[in-house]
Coordinates of C-alpha atoms and ligand atoms in Angstrom, one line a residue:
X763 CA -15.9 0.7 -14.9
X764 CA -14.7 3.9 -13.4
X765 CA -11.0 4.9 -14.1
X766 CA -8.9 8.0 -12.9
X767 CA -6.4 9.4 -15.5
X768 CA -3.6 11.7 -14.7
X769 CA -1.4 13.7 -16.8
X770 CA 1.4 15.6 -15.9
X771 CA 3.2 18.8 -16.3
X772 CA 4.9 17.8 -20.0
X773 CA 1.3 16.5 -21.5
X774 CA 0.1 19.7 -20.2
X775 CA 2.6 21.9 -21.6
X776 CA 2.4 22.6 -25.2
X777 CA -0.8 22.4 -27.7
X778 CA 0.7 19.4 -29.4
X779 CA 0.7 17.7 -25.7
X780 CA -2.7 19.4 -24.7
X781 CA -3.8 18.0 -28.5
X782 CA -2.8 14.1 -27.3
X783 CA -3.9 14.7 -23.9
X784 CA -7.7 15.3 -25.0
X785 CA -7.8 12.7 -27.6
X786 CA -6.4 9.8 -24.9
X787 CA -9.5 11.4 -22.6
X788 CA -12.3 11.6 -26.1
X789 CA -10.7 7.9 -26.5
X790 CA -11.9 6.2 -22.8
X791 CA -15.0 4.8 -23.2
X792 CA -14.7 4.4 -19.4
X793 CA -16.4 6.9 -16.7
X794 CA -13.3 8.7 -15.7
X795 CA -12.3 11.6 -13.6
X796 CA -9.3 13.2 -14.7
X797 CA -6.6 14.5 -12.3
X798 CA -3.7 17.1 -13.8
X799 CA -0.4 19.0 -13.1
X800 CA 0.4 22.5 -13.7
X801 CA 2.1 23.0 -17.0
X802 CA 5.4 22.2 -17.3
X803 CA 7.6 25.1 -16.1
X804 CA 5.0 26.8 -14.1
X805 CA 5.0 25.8 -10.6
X806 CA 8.9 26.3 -10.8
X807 CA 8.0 29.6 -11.7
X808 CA 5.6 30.5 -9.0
X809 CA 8.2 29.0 -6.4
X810 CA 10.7 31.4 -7.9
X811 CA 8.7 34.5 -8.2
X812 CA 8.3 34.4 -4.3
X813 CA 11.5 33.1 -3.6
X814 CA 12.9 36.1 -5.6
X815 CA 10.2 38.3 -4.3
X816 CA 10.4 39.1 -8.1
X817 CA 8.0 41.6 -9.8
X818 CA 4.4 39.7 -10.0
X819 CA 3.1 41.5 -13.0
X820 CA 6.4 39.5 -15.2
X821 CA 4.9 36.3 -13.9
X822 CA 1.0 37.3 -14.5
X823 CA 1.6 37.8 -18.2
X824 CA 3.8 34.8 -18.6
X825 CA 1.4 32.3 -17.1
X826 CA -1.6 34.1 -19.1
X827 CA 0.3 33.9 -22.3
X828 CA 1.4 30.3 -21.9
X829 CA -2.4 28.7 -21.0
X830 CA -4.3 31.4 -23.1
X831 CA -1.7 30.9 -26.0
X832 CA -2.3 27.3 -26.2
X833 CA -6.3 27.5 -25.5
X834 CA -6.9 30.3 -28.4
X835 CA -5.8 27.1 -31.0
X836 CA -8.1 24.8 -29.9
X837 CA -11.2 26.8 -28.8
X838 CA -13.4 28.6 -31.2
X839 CA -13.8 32.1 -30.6
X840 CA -17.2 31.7 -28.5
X841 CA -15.8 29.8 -26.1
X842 CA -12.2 31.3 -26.2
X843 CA -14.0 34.3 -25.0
X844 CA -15.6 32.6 -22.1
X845 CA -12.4 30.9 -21.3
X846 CA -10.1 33.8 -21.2
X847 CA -12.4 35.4 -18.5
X848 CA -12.3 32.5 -16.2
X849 CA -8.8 32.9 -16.5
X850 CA -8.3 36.3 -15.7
X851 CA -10.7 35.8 -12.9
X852 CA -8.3 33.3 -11.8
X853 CA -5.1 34.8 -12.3
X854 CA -6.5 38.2 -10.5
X855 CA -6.5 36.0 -7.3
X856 CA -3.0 34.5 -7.7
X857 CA -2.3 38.6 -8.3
X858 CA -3.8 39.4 -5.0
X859 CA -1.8 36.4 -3.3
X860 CA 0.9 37.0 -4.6
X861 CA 1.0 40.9 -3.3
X862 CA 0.0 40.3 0.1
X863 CA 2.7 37.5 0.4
X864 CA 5.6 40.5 -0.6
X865 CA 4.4 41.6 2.6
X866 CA 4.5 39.1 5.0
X867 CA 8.0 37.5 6.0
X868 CA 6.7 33.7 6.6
X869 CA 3.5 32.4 5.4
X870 CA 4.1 28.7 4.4
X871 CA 0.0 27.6 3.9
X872 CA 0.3 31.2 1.8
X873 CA 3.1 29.4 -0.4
X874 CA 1.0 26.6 -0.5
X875 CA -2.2 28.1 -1.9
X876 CA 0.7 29.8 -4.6
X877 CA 2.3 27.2 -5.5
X878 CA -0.7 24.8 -6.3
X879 CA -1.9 27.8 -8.5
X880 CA -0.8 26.2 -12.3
X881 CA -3.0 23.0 -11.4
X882 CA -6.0 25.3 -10.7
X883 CA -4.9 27.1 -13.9
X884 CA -4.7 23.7 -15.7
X885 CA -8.2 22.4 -15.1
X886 CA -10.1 25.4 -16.6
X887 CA -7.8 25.0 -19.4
X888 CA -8.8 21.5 -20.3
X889 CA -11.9 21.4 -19.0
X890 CA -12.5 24.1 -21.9
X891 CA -10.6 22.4 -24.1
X892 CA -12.5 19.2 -23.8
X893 CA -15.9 21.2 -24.1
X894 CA -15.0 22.2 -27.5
X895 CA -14.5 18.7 -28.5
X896 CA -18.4 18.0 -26.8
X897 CA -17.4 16.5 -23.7
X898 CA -19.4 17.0 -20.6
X899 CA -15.7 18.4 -18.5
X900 CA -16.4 19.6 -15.3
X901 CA -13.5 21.8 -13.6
X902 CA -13.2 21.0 -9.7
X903 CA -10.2 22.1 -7.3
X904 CA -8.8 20.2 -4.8
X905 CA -11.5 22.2 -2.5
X906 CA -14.5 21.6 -4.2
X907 CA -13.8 18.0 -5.5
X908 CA -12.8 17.8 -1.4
X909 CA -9.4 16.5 -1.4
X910 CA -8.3 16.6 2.3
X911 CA -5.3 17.3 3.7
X912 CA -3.2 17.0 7.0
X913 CA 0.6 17.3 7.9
X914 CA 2.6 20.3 7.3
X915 CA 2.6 22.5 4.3
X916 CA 4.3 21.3 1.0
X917 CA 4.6 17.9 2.9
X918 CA 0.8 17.1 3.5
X919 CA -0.7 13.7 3.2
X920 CA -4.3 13.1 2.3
X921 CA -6.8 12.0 5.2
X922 CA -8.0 8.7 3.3
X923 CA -11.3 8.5 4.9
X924 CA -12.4 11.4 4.9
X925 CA -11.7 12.3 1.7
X926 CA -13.8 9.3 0.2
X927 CA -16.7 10.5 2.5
X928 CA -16.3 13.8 0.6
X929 CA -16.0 12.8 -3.5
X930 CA -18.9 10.1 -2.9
X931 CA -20.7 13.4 -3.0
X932 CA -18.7 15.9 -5.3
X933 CA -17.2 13.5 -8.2
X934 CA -19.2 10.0 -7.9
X935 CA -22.5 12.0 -9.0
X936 CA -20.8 13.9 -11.4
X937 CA -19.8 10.4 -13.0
X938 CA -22.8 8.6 -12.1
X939 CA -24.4 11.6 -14.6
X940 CA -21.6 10.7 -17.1
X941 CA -19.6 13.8 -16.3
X942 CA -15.8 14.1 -16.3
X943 CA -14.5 15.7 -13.4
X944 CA -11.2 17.8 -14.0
X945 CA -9.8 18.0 -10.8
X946 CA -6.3 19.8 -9.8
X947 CA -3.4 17.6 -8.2
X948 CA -1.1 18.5 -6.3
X949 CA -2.6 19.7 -3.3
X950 CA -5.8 19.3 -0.8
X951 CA -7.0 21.4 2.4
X952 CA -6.3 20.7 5.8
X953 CA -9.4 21.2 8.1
X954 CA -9.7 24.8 8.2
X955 CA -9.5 24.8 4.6
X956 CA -6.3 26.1 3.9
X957 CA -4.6 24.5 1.0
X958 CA -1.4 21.7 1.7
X959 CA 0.7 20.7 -0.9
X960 CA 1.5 17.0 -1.1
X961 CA 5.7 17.6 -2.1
X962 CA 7.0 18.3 -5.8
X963 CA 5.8 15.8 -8.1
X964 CA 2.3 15.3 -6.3
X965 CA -0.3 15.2 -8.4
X966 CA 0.5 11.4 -8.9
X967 CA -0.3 11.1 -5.5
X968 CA -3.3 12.8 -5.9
X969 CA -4.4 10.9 -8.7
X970 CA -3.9 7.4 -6.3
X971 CA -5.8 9.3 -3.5
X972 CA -8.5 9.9 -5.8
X973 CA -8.6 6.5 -7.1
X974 CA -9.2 5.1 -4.1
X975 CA -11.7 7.9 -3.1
X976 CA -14.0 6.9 -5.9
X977 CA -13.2 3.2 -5.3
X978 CA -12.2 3.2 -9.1
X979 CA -11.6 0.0 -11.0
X980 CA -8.0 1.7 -12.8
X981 CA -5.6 4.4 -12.0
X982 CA -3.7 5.6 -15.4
X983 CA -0.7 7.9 -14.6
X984 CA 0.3 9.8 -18.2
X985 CA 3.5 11.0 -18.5
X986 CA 6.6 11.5 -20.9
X987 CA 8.1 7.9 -20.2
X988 CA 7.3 4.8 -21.4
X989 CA 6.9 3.1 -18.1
X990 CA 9.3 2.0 -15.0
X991 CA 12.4 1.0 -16.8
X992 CA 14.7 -1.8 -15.6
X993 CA 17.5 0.6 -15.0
X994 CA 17.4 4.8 -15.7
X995 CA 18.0 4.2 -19.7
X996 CA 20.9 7.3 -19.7
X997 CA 22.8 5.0 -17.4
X998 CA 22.2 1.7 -19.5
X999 CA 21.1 2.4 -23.3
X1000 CA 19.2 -1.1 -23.0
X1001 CA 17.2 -1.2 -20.6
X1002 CA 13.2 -2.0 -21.0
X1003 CA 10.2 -0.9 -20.4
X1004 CA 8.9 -3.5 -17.1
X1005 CA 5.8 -4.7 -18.2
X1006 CA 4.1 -5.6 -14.6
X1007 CA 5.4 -5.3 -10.9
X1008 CA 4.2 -5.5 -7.5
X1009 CA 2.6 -2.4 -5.7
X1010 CA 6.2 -3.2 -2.8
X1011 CA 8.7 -3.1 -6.0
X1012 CA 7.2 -0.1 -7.4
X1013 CA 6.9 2.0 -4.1
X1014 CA 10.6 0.5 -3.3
X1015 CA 11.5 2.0 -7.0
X1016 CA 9.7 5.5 -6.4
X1017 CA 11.4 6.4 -3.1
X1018 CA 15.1 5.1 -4.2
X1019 CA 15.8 6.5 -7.4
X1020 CA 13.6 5.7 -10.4
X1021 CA 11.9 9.5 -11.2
X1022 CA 9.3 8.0 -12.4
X1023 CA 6.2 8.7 -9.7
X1024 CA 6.3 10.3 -6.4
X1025 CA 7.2 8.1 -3.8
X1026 CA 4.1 8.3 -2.5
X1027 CA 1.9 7.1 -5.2
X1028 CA 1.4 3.7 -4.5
X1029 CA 0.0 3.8 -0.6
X1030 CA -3.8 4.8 -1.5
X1031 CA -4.4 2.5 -4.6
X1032 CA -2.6 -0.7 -2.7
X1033 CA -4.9 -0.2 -0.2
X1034 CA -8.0 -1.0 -2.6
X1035 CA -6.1 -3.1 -4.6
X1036 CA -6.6 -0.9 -7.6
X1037 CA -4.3 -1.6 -10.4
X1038 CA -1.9 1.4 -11.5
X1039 CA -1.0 2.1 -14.9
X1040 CA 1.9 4.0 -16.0
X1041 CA 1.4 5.2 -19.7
X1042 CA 3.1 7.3 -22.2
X1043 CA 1.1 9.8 -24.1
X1044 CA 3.8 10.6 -26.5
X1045 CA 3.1 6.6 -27.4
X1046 CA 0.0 5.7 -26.2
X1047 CA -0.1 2.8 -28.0
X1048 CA 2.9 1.4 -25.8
X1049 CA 1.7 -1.3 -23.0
X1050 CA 3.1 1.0 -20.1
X1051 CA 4.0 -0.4 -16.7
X1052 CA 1.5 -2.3 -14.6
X1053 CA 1.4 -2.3 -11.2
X1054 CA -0.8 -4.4 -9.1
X1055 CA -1.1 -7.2 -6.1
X1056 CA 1.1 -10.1 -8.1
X1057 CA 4.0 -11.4 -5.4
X1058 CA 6.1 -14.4 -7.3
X1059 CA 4.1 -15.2 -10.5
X1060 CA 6.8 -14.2 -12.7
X1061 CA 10.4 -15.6 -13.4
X1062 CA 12.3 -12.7 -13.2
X1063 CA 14.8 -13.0 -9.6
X1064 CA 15.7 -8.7 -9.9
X1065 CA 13.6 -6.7 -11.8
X1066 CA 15.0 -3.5 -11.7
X1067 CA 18.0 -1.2 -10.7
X1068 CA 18.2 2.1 -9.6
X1069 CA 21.0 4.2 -8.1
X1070 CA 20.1 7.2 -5.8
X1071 CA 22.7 9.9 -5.3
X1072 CA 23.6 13.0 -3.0
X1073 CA 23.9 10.3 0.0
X1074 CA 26.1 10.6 3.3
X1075 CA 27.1 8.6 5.7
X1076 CA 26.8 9.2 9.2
X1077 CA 28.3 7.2 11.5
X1078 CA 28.4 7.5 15.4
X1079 CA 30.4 5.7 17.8
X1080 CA 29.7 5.2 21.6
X1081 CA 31.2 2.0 23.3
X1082 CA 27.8 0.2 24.3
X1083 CA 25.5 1.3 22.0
X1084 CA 22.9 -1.0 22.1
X1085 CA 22.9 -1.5 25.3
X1086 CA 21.3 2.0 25.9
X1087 CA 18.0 2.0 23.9
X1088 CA 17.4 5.6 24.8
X1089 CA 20.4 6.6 23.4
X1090 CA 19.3 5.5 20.0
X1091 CA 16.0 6.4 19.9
X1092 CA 17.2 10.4 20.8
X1093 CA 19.9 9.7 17.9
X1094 CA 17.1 9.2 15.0
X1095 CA 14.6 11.3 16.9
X1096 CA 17.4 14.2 16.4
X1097 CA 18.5 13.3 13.1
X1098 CA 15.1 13.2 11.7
X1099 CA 13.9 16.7 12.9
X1100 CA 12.4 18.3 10.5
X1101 CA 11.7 16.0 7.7
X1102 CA 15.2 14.9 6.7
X1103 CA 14.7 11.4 5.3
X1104 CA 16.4 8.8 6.6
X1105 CA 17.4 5.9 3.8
X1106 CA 18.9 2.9 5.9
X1107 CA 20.0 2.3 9.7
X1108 CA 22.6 0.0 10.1
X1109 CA 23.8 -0.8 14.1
X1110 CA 26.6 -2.9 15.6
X1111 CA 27.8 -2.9 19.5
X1112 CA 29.1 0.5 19.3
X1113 CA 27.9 2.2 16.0
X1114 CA 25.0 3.9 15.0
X1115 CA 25.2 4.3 11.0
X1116 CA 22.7 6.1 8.8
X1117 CA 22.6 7.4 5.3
X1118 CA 20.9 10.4 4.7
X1119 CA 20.5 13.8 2.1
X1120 CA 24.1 15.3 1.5
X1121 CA 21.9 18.6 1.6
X1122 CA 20.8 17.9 5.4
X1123 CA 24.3 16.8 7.1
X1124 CA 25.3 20.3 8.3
X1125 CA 21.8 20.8 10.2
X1126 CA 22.0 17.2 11.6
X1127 CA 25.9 17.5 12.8
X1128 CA 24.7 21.3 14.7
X1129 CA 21.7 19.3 16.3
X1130 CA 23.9 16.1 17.0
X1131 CA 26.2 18.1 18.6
X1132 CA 23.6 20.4 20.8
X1133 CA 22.3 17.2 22.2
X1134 CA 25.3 16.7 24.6
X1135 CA 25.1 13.2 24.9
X1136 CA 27.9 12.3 27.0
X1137 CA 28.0 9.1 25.6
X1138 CA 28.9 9.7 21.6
X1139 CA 32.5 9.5 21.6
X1140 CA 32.9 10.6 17.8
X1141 CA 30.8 11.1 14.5
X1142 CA 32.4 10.6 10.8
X1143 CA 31.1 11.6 8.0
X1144 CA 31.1 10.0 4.4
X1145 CA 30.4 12.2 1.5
X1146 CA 29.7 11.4 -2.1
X1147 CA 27.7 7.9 -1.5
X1148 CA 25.5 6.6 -3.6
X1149 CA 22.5 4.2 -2.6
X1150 CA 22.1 1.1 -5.4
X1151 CA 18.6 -0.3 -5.1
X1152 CA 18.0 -3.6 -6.6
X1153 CA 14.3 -4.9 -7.1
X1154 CA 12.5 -8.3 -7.7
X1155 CA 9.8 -9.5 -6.0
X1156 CA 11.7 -13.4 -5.9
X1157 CA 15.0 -11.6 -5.2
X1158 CA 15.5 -11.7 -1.5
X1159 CA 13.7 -15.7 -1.1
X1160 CA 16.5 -16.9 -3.7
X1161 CA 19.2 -18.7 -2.5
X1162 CA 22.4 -17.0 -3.3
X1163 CA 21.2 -13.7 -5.2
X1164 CA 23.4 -11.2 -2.8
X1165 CA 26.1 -13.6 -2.8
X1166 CA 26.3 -12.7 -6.7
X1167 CA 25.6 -9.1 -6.8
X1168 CA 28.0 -8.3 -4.7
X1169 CA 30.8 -10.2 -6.3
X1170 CA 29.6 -8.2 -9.3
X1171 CA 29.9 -5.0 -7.0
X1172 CA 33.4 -6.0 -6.7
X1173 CA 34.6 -6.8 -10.0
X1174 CA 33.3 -3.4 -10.4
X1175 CA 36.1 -1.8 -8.6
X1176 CA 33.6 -0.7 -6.3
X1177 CA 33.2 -1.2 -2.5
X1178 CA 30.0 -1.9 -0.2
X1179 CA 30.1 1.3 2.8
X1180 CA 26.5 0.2 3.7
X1181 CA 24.4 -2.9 3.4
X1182 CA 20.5 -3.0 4.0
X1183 CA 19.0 -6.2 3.0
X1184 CA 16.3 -8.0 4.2
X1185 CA 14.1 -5.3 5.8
X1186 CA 12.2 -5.2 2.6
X1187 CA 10.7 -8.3 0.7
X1188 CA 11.8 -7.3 -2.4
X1189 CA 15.0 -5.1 -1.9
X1190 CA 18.6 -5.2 -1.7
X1191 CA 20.0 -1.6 -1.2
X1192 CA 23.7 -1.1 -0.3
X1193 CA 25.8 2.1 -0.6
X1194 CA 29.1 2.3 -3.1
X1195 CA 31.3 5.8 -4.0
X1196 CA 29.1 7.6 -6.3
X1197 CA 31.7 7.3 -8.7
X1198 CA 31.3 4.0 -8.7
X1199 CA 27.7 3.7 -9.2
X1200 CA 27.4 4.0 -13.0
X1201 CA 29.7 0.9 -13.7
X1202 CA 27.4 -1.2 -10.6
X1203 CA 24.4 -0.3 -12.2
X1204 CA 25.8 -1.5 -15.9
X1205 CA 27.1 -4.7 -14.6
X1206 CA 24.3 -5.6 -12.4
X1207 CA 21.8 -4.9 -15.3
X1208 CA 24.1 -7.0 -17.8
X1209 CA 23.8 -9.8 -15.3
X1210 CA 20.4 -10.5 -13.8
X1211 CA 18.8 -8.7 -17.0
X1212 CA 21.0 -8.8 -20.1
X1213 CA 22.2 -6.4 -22.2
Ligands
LIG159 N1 3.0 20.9 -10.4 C1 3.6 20.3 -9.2 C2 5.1 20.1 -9.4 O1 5.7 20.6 -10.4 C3 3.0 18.9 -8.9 C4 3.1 17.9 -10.0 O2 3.4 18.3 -11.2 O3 2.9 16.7 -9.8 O4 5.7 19.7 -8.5
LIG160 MG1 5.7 14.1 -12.1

């Protein structure tokens, strides 16, 4: 049995966490390799301090005061010692990076190899931590476990493959010797070695990517929630904690509001069918969410409901539409410059409709309107939108299930600007006023799941 655990920034970030954090490891009588986040805090920091081109030395002592602080209570002084010069060693380096980036004007791999600095930090913290408490903890970074990377910085994705190729070397040994790998998140290197961050929030998906790279029988995810709720619980006081889902609904979930994992996550382990746990280490003892192949075994028609906001609505108008193809294709090839994420396409004859990032729609309007397509005879915008995601793996194959969420949309006060339903096999995502979306959310929860 081979298992990857990851714990994130908040059961990294205070010696009561790091305290819980080693026990849950001491605990696994599994082989494991271990994947982990930056403290909590820090890589918000980092991003700041060159954002701000603030004074490095500030951030220096802060990071070396936060890890060191919490590593002097649970390391005797020998190994203290021997810790604290790794970690100078280490922060000397981010010192250096940091000073030759206050020189440069654009160096986005640079930001990369910064900002992925708290995981390295992180794994000679617990790696020490867990060799107090006589555990055989080997610290690896993304480069030496060899976590690859492609894609553009702070938006990489692992190369699957290759990466396999490279831990059946580094970590599979190490656990076949009854190591445990620590191994930082957040980030691999692209093929000349320079390091790619995989987005905010990550090291989940590194923890999937490594999963699957070690062809692991479990992938626990550790963080400060109980699970994957039925609906965000400061929206709706009752919901629960979902006891098991479907790789689709859980991915759906990620991408369309629940904060839970990165979007991400789910990709490398589906493809290995390796089940994914979400656990809470504040309550260990708590089931957590499962997640694993299991399409329509259970009774439950929607499982889960989640409202994304900070939405617009584009919409663009030209007479024959889809009779011109081209004309379409140039529309989302335009609107999706740069990474802006599109979250649903609707068409009729002569509209074009898309619902994208509040934060994008200026930069979209400028290029929409450099494209001079003869053919758009006008563009509106809708602000203040909010996408409602509902979940359940039996929800679109029922008869009559959007027939009754809607009607509950409208005795909500609210109305439908978007639909999207039937792309996915287990979603039903439509667009209300985002001051609507509270009250949709309630009363579809109260419905389908109870209060
Ligand atoms: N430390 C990184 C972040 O804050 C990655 C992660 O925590 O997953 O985004
Ligand atoms: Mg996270």
């Amino acid at each position: 049995m081979i298992k990857v655990m990851k714990f994130g920034g908040s059961s990294m970030g205070s010696v009561d966490a790091l305290k819980r954090t080693a026990s849950i490891i001491q605990r696994e009588p599994a082989r494991k390799a271990v994947v982990v986040s930056a403290m909590s805090g820090v890589t918000n920091s980092l991003i700041a301090c060159m954002r701000d081109r603030s004074d490095t030395s500030t951030v220096l002592e802060q990071l070396r005061a936060k890890y060191a602080g919490c590593a002097q209570v649970m390391m005797s002084g020998d190994l203290f010692n021997t810790y604290l010069k790794e970690l100078d060693a280490s922060l000397s380096m981010l010192g250096d990076k940091l000073k030759t980036y206050q020189k440069l004007d654009r160096a986005p791999f640079l930001e990369d190899a910064i900002s992925s600095w708290g995981e390295r930090l992180s794994v000679i913290t617990l790696s020490n931590i867990l060799r107090e408490r006589h555990i055989d903890a080997v610290a690896l970074s993304a480069e030496e476990a060899g976590i690859v990377a492609e894609g553009e910085p702070s938006n990489g994705s692992a190369n699957l493959a290759a990466t396999h190729s490279n831990l059946g070397q580094t970590v599979v040994p190490l656990l076949e010797n009854g190591a445990t790998p620590i191994i930082t998140g957040y980030y691999g290197t692209d093929a000349r070695g320079r390091p790619v961050t995989f987005g905010r929030g990550g090291s989940d998906y590194s923890s999937s990517v490594v999963a699957n790279g070690v062809d692991a029988d479990c992938c626990e995810i550790w963080t400060d929630v109980n699970g994957f709720m039925t609906a965000d619980p400061r929206e709706v006081p009752n919901a629960r904690t979902i006891k098991e889902m479907d790789y689709s609904e859980a991915a759906e979930l990620a991408y369309f509001g629940a904060k839970v994992l990165h979007p991400r996550t789910i990709e490398p382990v589906r493809r290995k069918g390796i089940p994914l746990r979400v656990k809470n280490t504040f309550n260990p003892e708590g089931n957590g969410t499962l997640i694993r192949d299991q399409k329509n075994n259970t009774p439950e028609i929607l499982r889960s409901v989640a409202a994304k906001g900070d939405l617009s609505i584009i919409k663009i108008y030209s007479s024959e539409l889809v009779y011109n193809p081209g004309l379409i294709s140039r529309l989302i090839a335009s609107v999706s410059e740069g990474g802006v994420n599109i979250y649903a396409i609707s068409t009729s004859l002569s509209t074009l409709a898309m619902v994208l990032p509040a934060s994008a729609m200026d930069d979209v309007l400028a290029r929409l309107e450099s494209l001079h397509e003869g053919q758009i005879e006008k563009m509106t915008i809708k602000n203040d939108v909010s996408l409602i995601c509902c979940v359940g793996d039996n929800m679109i194959n029922t008869f009559g299930v959007a027939a009754k969420v809607f009607a509950i949309v409208s005795s909500s006060g609210a109305n439908v600007e978007m639909i999207s339903e039937g792309a996915s096999d287990v979603a039903l995502n439509f667009m209300v006023p985002s001051d609507k979306a509270a009250d949709v959310v309630r009363n579809i929860h109260k419905t389908f799941i109870g209060d």
